[in-house]
Amino acid sequence: MNTERIQELIAKYNAAQADPVELKLIEKLIEEGLIDLGELHELQALDERLDRMTLPAPSMQLNDTFYHMLAQEKKSAAGFSWKAFFAWPDFAPRLAFASVTLLLGLAAGFLLRAPGQQKDEQIGRLGEEVRDLKEMMMLSLLEKESATDRLKAVSLTEDMDQASHKVTSALLQTLNHDDNVNVRLAALEALKPYVKDSKVREELIRSISKQDSPLVQLSLAEVMAQLQVKSSVKELEKILKNENTPVDVKKKIRESIQVII
Amino acid sequence: MEALTDNALMLKVKDNDLDKLGLLFERYKRPLFGFFYGMNKDAELSEDLVQNVFLRILKYRYLFRGEGDFRTWMYHIARNVNHDHFRKDKLKAKDSLENWQERLGTDENRSTEYQKDEELQLLSMAMDRLPEDKREVLLLSKFQDKKYKEIGEILGCSEGAVKVKVFRALQDLKAVYRELEKHM
């Protein structure tokens, strides 16, 4: 259909002269988009008046019921669910927070560890100082007149993991020259852990002939037998030859010599 | 700051930011109430139906995809709410005549309250005398700003078909209006 015919139809409609057949045609043209509703003036005016027609507003009651319903829904939506917990928009910040906290923890641990090393060093130094102090105390106690003090000094070496050369020579000195037999015996006992040291061993052998106490002699003979020190036999035989040596002691020393040989 | 679009707000509601529904409610409570009131002339019932629309929006928020227009989606729901209500109401058909008379009475009272213009009052009365489907399409046209494509989505027909429906409804309205004019 040409434009002229359409315009003619519109004009006829606007003049309220369109017949039912033409009205059907107009409907068809409207559906096809060839006639715009705005072109039908009377209807357009009616439509505009319809738009101006105001309708009443709802009461405040509607607001109350709506916001009450919303609050109820929010309350029920706030309930915990794993699905909601792992929902990405919420989960992402949680994950980020957890990661940052973990990293901070690790960083704090690392930073606190560094002074810890210093502490270990300090403790090590302190331990050394205590050992030095013990040595000094032991050496000074060994020079005391009281046999009890000297025994204490000897027993102090038992606490030491690794006695210094100074300590072993002090103990040997005590073994050879102390007046008290018990102190000498204690010194011999304290020297036992260090017999692997060849110097200590030699000094112990040399010490055999220097001893006049049968108890110390016997103890020394036992140590030699334990260690299987063959070079000590000569020194032990010297004791056997000595006339002052008691018979029992000689017998024990002979047994020890048998063990060594 | 530019106000958030309806669709942006509804997508937030979909993501459980329920407070945003309050903003949509403030935007649409009046037009929705107007639509229902235009359909049933019962203010109390219209408020209930508006409430039902928002209840359904909340319930079915996960179905909103954000592809179409929110307003179109909302009027689609509104139409269903209206139909569901009157389907139930058919059971009470006996009461309907009394209701109708009551409504007509209140209608006139209300008219004088809010409709100063005599012409518009007559138009309102003419609207009330239109069949429901015609009244509906005119109200949708009014509240959807003549967006016939969107109205077609609500009514489930083509844009052209909506235009024809509007044309026919306006034709009928014109006829009823003239009839009423004669009796005035």
XYZ file of C-alpha atoms in Angstrom, chain A residues 13 16 23-24 26-28 30-33 35-37 40 42-44 46-63 65-67 69-70 73-74 77 84 89, chain B residues 18-19 21-22 25-26 29-30 33-34 37-38 47 50-51 54-55 58 61 114-115 119-120 123-124 127 138-139 141-143 146 148 160-161 163-164 166-168 170-171 173-174 177-178:
92
model
C -9.937 8.325 10.782
C -14.229 10.247 12.299
C -10.726 0.446 10.772
C -9.581 -3.166 10.268
C -5.818 0.734 10.057
C -5.326 -1.960 12.733
C -3.312 -4.002 10.272
C -0.590 -0.198 13.007
C 0.550 -3.771 13.609
C 2.953 -3.554 10.681
C 4.306 -0.280 12.004
C 0.826 3.878 11.077
C 2.014 5.388 14.334
C -0.548 5.722 17.135
C -4.359 9.325 15.187
C -8.137 11.997 18.748
C -6.759 8.836 20.292
C -3.468 10.569 20.939
C -7.149 10.715 24.892
C -3.944 8.837 25.646
C -2.276 12.022 26.832
C -5.201 12.761 29.142
C -4.884 9.242 30.459
C -1.252 9.966 31.288
C -2.251 13.103 33.171
C -4.821 11.173 35.173
C -3.419 10.869 38.675
C -4.004 7.877 40.823
C -4.035 7.919 44.621
C -0.837 7.221 46.550
C -0.474 4.255 48.883
C -0.738 4.814 52.621
C 2.137 4.640 55.104
C 0.872 1.208 56.068
C 2.434 -0.144 52.869
C 5.849 1.165 53.933
C 4.542 -3.863 55.976
C 7.213 -3.751 53.265
C 10.088 -2.820 55.590
C 8.948 -8.046 55.445
C 12.423 -6.910 54.310
C 13.952 -11.682 55.007
C 17.303 -10.166 55.978
C 19.188 -14.596 54.917
C 27.220 -18.553 51.286
C 32.353 -12.213 46.534
C 18.623 -6.787 50.387
C 18.681 -3.146 51.462
C 15.266 -3.541 47.410
C 14.195 -0.633 49.612
C 10.419 -0.102 46.469
C 10.638 3.675 46.892
C 5.538 1.690 45.061
C 3.446 4.536 43.616
C -0.062 0.912 43.487
C -1.506 3.034 40.684
C -5.688 0.601 41.933
C -6.478 1.280 38.288
C -1.420 -2.239 48.868
C 2.138 -4.261 45.862
C 3.487 -6.021 48.932
C 7.971 -7.229 46.297
C 7.669 -10.478 48.189
C 12.619 -11.249 46.877
C 15.525 -12.722 42.911
C -7.926 13.509 44.078
C -9.489 14.315 40.726
C -12.778 15.737 32.434
C -10.240 13.501 34.092
C -12.053 9.542 32.007
C -11.400 7.658 35.229
C -11.604 3.430 32.438
C -3.795 1.054 28.901
C -2.426 1.107 32.447
C 1.096 1.715 28.511
C 0.790 4.576 30.996
C 3.202 3.153 33.555
C 4.548 3.702 25.939
C 5.344 -1.224 23.503
C 2.743 -4.649 16.758
C 0.125 -6.709 18.601
C -0.069 -1.371 19.487
C -3.236 -2.917 18.098
C -3.752 -0.163 22.728
C -5.566 1.119 19.641
C -8.606 -1.024 20.346
C -8.403 3.574 23.253
C -11.213 3.173 20.710
C -12.400 4.137 25.964
C -13.362 6.892 23.569
C -16.255 8.312 27.486
C -18.649 9.769 24.926
